[in-house]
Coordinates of C-alpha atoms in Angstrom, one line a residue:
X153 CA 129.4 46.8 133.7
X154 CA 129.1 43.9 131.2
X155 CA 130.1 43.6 127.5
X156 CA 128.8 41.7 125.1
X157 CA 130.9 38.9 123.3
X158 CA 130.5 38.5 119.6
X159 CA 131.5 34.7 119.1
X160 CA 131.8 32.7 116.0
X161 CA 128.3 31.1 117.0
X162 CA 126.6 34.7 117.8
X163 CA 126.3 37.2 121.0
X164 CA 126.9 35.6 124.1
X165 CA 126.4 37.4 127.3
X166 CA 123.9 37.5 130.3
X167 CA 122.5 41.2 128.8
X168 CA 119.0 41.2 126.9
X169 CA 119.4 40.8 123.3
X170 CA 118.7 44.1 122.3
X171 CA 121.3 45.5 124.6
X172 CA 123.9 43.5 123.7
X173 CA 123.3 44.5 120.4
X174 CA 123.1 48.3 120.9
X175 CA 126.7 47.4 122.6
X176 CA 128.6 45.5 120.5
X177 CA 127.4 48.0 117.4
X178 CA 129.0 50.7 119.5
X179 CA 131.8 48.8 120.5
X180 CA 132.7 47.9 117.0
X181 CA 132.1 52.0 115.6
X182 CA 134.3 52.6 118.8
X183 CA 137.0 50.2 117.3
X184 CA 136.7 51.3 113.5
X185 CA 137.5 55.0 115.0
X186 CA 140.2 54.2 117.0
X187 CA 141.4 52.1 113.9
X188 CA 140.8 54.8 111.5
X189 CA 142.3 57.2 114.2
X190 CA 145.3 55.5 114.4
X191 CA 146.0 55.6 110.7
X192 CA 145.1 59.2 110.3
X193 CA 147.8 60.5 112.9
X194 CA 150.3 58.1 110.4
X195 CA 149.6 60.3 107.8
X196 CA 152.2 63.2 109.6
X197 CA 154.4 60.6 111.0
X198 CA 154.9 59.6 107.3
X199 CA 156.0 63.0 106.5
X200 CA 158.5 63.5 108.9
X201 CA 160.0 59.7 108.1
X202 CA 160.6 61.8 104.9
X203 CA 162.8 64.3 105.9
X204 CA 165.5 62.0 106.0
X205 CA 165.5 61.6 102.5
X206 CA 166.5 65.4 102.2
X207 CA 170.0 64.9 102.7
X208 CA 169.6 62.1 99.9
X209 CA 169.3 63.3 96.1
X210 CA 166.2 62.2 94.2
X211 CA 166.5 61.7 90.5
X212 CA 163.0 60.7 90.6
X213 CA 163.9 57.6 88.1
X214 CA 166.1 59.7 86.0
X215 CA 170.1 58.6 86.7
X216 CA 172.8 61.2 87.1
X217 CA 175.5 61.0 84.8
X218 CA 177.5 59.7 87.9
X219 CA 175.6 57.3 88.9
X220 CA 176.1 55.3 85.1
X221 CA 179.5 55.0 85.6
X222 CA 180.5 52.3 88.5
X223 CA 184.0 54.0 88.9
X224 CA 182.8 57.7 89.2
X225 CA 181.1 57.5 92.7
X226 CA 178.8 60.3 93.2
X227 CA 179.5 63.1 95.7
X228 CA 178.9 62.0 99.8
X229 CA 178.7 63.6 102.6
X230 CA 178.8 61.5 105.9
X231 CA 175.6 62.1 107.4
X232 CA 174.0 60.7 109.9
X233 CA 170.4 59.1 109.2
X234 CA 167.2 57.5 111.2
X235 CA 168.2 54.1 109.5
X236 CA 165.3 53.7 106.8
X237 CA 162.1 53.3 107.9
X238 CA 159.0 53.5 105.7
X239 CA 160.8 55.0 102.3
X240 CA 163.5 52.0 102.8
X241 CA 164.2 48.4 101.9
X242 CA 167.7 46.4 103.3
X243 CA 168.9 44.7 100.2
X244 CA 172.4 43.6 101.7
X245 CA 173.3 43.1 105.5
X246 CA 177.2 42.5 107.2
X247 CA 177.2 43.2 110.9
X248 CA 174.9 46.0 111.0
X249 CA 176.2 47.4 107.3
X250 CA 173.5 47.5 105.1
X251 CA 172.7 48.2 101.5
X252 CA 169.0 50.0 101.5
X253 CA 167.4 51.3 98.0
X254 CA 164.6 54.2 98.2
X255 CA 161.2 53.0 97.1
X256 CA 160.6 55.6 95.1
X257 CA 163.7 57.1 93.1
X258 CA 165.1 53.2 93.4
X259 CA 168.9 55.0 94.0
X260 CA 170.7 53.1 96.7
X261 CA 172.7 54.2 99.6
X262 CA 175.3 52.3 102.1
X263 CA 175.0 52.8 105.9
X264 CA 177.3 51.5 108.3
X265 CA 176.1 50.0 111.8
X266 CA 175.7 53.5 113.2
X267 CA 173.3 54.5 110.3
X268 CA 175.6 57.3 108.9
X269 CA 175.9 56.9 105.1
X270 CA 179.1 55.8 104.0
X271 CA 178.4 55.7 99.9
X272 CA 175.4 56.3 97.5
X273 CA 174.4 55.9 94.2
X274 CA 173.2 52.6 92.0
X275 CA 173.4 49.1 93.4
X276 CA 176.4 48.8 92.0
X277 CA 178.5 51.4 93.0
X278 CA 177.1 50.6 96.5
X279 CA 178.2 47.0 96.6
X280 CA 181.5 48.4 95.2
X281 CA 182.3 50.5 97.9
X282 CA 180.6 47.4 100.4
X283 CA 183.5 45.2 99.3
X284 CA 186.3 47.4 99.4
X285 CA 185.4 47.8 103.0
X286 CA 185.2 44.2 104.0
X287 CA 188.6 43.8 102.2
X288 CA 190.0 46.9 104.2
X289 CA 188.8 44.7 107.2
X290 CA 186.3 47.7 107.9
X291 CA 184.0 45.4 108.2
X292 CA 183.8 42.0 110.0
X293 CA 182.3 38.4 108.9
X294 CA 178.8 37.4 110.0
X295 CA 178.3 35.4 112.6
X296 CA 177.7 31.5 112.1
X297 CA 173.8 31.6 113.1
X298 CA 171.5 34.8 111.8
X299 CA 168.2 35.4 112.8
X300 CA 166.4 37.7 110.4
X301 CA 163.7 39.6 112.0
X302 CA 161.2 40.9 110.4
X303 CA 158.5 43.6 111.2
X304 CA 154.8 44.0 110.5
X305 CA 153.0 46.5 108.1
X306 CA 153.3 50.5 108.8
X307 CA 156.3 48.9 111.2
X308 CA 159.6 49.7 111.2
X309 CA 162.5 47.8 112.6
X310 CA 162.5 49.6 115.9
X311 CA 159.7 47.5 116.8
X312 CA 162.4 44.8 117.6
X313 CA 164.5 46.7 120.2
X314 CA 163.4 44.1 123.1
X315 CA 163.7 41.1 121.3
X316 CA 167.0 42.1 119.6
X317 CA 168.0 42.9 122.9
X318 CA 167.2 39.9 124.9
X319 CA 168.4 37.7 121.5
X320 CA 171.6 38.9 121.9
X321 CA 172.4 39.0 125.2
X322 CA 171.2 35.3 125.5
X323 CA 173.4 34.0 122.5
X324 CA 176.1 34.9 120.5
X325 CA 173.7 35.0 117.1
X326 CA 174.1 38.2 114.4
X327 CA 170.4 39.6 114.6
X328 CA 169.4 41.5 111.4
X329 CA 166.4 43.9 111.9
X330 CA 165.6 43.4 108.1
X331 CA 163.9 47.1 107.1
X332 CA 161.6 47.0 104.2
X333 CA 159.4 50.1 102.9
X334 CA 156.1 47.7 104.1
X335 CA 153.5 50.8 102.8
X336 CA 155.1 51.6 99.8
X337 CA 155.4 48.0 97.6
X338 CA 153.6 45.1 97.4
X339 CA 154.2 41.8 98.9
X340 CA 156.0 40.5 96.1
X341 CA 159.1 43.0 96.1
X342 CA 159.4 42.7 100.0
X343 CA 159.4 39.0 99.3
X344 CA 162.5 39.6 96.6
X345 CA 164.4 42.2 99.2
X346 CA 164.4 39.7 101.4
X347 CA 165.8 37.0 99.1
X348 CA 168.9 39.3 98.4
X349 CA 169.6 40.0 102.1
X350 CA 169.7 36.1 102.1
X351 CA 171.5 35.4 99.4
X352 CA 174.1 38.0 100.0
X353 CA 174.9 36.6 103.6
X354 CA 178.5 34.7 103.4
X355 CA 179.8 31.3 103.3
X356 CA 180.7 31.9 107.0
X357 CA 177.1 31.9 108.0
X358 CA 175.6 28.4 108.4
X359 CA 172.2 28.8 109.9
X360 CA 169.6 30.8 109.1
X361 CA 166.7 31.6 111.2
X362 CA 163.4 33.7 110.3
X363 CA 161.4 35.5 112.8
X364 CA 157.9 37.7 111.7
X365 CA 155.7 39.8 113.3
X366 CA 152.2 39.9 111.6
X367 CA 153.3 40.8 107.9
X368 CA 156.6 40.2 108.1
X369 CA 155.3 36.4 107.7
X370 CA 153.5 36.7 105.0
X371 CA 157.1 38.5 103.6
X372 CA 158.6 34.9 104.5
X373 CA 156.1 32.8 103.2
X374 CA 156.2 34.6 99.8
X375 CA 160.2 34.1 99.4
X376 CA 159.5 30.4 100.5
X377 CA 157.2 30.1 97.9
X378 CA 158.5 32.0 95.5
X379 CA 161.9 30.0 95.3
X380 CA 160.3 26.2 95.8
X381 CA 162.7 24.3 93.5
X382 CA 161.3 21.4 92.2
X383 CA 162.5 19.2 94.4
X384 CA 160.1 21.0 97.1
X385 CA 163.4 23.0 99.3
X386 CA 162.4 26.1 99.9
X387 CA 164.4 29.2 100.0
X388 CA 167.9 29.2 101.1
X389 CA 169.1 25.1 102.4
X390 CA 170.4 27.4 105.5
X391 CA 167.6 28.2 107.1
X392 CA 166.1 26.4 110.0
X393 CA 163.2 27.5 112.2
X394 CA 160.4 29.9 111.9
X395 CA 158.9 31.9 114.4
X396 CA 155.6 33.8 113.6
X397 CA 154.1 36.0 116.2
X398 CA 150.6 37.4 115.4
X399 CA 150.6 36.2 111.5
X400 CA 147.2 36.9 109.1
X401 CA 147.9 33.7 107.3
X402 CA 144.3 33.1 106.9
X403 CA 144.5 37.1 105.6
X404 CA 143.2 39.9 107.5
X405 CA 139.7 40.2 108.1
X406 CA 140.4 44.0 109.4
X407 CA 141.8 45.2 106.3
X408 CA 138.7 43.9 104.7
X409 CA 136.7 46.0 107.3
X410 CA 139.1 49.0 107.3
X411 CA 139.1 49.1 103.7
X412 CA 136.5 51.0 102.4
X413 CA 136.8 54.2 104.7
X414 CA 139.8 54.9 102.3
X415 CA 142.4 55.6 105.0
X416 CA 143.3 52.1 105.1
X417 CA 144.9 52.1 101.9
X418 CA 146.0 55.2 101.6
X419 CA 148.1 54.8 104.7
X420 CA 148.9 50.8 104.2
X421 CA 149.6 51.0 100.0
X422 CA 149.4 48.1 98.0
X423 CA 150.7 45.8 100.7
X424 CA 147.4 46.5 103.1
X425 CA 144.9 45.9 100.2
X426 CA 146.7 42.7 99.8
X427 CA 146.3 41.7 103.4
X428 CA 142.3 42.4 102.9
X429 CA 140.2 42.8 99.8
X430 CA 143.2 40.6 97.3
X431 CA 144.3 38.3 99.7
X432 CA 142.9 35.6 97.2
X433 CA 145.0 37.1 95.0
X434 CA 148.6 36.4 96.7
X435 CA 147.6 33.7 99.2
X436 CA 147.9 30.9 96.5
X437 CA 151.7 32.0 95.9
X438 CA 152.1 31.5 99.8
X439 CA 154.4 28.5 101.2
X440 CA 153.8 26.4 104.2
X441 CA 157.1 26.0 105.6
X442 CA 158.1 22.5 105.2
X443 CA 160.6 22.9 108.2
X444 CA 159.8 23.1 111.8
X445 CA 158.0 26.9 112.6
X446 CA 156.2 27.8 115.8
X447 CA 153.2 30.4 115.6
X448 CA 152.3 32.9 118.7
X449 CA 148.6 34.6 118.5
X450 CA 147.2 36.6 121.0
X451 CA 143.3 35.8 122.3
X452 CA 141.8 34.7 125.1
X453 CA 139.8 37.8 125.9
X454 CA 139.2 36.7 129.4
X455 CA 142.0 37.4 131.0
X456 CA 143.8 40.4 128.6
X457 CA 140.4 42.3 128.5
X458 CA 141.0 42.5 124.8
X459 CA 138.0 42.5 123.0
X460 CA 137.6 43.8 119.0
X461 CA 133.8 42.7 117.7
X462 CA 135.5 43.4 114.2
X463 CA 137.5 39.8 114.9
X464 CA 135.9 36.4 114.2
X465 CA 136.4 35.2 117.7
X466 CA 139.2 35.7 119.7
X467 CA 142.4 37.8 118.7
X468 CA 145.0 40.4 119.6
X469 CA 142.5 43.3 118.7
X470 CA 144.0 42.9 115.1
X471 CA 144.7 39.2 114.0
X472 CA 141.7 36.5 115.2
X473 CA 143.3 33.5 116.2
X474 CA 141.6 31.6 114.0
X475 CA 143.2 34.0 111.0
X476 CA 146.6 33.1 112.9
X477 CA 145.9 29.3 112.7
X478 CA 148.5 27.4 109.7
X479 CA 148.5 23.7 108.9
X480 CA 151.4 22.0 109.7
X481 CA 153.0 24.5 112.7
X482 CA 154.8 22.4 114.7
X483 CA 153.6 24.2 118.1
X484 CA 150.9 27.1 118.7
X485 CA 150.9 29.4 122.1
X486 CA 147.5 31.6 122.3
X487 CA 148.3 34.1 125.1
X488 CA 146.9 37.2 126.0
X489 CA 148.4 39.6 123.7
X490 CA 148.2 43.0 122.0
X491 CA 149.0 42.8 118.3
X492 CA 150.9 46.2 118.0
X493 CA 153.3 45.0 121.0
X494 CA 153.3 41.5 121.2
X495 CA 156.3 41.3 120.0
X496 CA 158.1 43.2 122.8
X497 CA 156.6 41.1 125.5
X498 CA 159.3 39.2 127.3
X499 CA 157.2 35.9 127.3
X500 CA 157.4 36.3 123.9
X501 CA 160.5 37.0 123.7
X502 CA 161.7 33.7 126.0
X503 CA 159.2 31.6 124.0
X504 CA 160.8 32.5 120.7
X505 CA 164.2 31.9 121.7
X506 CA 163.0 28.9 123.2
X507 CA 161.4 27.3 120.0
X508 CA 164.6 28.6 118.2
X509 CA 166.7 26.5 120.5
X510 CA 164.9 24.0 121.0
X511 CA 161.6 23.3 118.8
X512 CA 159.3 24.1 121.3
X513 CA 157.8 27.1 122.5
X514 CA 156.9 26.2 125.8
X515 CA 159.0 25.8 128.8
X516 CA 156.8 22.0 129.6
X517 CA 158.7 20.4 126.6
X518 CA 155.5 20.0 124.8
X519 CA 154.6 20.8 121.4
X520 CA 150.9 21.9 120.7
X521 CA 150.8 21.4 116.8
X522 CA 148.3 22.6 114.4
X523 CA 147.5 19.2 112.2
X524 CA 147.5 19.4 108.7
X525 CA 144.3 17.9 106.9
X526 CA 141.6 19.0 108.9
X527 CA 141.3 22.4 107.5
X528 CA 142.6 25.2 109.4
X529 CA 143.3 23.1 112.3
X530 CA 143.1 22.9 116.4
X531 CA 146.3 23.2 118.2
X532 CA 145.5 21.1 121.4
X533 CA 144.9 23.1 124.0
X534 CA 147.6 25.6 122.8
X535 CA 147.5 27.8 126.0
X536 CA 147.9 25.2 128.9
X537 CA 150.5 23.3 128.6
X538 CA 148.9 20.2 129.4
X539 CA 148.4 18.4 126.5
X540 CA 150.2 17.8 122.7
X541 CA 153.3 16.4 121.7
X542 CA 156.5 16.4 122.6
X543 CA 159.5 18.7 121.5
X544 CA 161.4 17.4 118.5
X545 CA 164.4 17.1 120.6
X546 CA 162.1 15.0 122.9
X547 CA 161.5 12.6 120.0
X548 CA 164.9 11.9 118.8
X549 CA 166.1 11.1 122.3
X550 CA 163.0 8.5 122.5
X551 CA 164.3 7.1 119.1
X552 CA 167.9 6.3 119.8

């Protein structure tokens, strides 16, 4: 059976031109239903996310006589929890302790590294508690290199297991899932969560190392705009390189499309609207990382089968590779890749740890960069390995 191809030029195929277009119209209704699909059986998924938050009191905005008084901690009982997912944003991170505060009520609860709650109540009180229990030795140091992970809309941190997995068994680096209620706030205050998690890491932690899938780069590239000083450093001086695996940096031409059947944003918040229909809005507030970062897309429909008519060209059935495309990334890889798991795949997973090691993604030693100036850019033949530049490390050996 053939398909048609919907290109950037037009249909391609070998198909009459009728046919392909009675295909590719079906094909893309087939995708929008699957799409829409998908975010209808969220809806429920959502709801039972919530029960968590039973055990939790809500104040719904209005404080609790115990909560206004730092040195009257409210009442806690040590329960165990599913760690935060979509009604939760990490604030403060120590060896899998965390400080999350609930998008809604905005009250904030500690959790140690088995996700039982240890303390709640205001910021305060939390961090109280947090620093009686690093000086009780309770709880132990980062280590000197973090890499902060960060997931993708409707996401939550579980999407990492492999990757935190295979991280940590190949180095001795503290991995942070960092959790953030992606369908509840906009960009912005994901952007800020992620600034306190950073800022509240210790002086024992050197290096700092960011990792995204899909949204969760657009989360980086807001913090690294959003604290430019004016002598261009962005963000913390401690971090070094970026990894982002199937990032809408060009937006997402799928919200857009998804938009106006009304599950989209219903299911996504202010966060998916951004992504689409007011990406203009936040995309000027976005930073190219002036340090060295590495972006994986998925595409080449040839050999994965995947195929989304929705996509200007090739993609990951989500993110286009052209939407993927930033000037200035010091290497591109275009594999074939799913969007929603792309970030479990242990090619992936080598490749990132690869790039984070040594400034390259691929195991050749050479760099396919996306040049700056020439629009969105071309990574030379980003898929082969037989052409670009060589690795950084490459470089400063030639220079000595």
């Amino acid at each position: 059976m053939e398909w048609a191809v919907i290109t950037p030029n037009g249909i391609a195929g070998r198909t009459g031109q009728s046919r392909r277009f009675r295909q590719s119209t079906a094909w893309a209704w087939i995708v929008v239903c699957v799409q829409v699909a998908g975010w209808m059986a969220f809806l429920p998924g959502n709801l039972l996310l919530a029960a968590q938050d039973v055990a939790e009191p809500q104040f719904c905005g209005q404080e609790h006589e115990s909560m206004s008084d730092p040195e009257h901690l409210p009442m806690n009982w040590k329960l165990p929890t599913l760690g935060g997912k979509q009604f939760w944003t990490d604030l403060r991170h120590r060896s899998g302790w965390r400080i999350q505060q609930h998008c809604s009520t905005g009250h904030c609860r500690l959790l140690d590294a088995a996700n039982v709650r240890q303390a709640w109540g205001t910021r305060e009180q939390c961090d109280q508690i947090f620093e009686a229990r690093i000086a009780a030795g309770e709880i132990p140091a980062n280590r000197e290199t973090v890499v902060i992970l960060a997931h993708g809309l409707a996401r939550t941190s579980g999407c990492w297991g492999p990757m935190t997995t295979f991280l940590e068994k190949k180095t001795d680096w503290q991995i942070i899932d960092f959790s953030y209620s992606s369908t509840r706030l906009p960009v912005d205050r994901h952007a800020r969560a992620l600034q306190s998690v950073i800022d509240s890491l210790g002086p024992e932690v050197q290096q700092i190392h960011l990792v995204g899938h899909s949204m969760g780069n657009i989360v980086f590239r807001f913090y690294l705009g959003m604290t430019t000083a004016d002598n261009g450093r962005q963000g913390d001086p401690r971090i070094g390189r970026i990894v982002m695996i199937g990032p809408p940096n060009q937006g997402s031409r799928m919200a857009r499309v998804l938009q106006p059947t009304g599950v989209f944003p219903l299911v996504t918040g202010r966060s998916g609207v951004q992504l689409g229909r007011d990406w203009e809005k936040i995309a000027s507030q976005l930073a190219t990382p002036r340090g060295e970062f590495a972006i994986i897309a998925g595409g080449n429909e040839e050999q994965s089968g995947i195929y989304n008519p929705l996509l200007d060209g090739p993609g990951d059935f989500t993110v286009s590779v052209q939407e993927a495309r930033l000037e200035g990334a010091t290497d591109m890889l275009v594999q074939p890749l799913f969007h929603s798991t792309m970030m479990k795949n242990p090619d992936v997973c080598a490749a990132t740890l690869r790039f984070l090691e040594t400034g390259c993604l691929s195991e050749s030693g050479i760099c396919h960069p996306v040049p700056a100036g020439n629009g969105e850019g071309s990574p030379a033949d980003p898929g082969s390995g037989n052409s670009g530049q060589p690795t950084p490390v490459e470089r400063a050996e030639k220079a000595r």
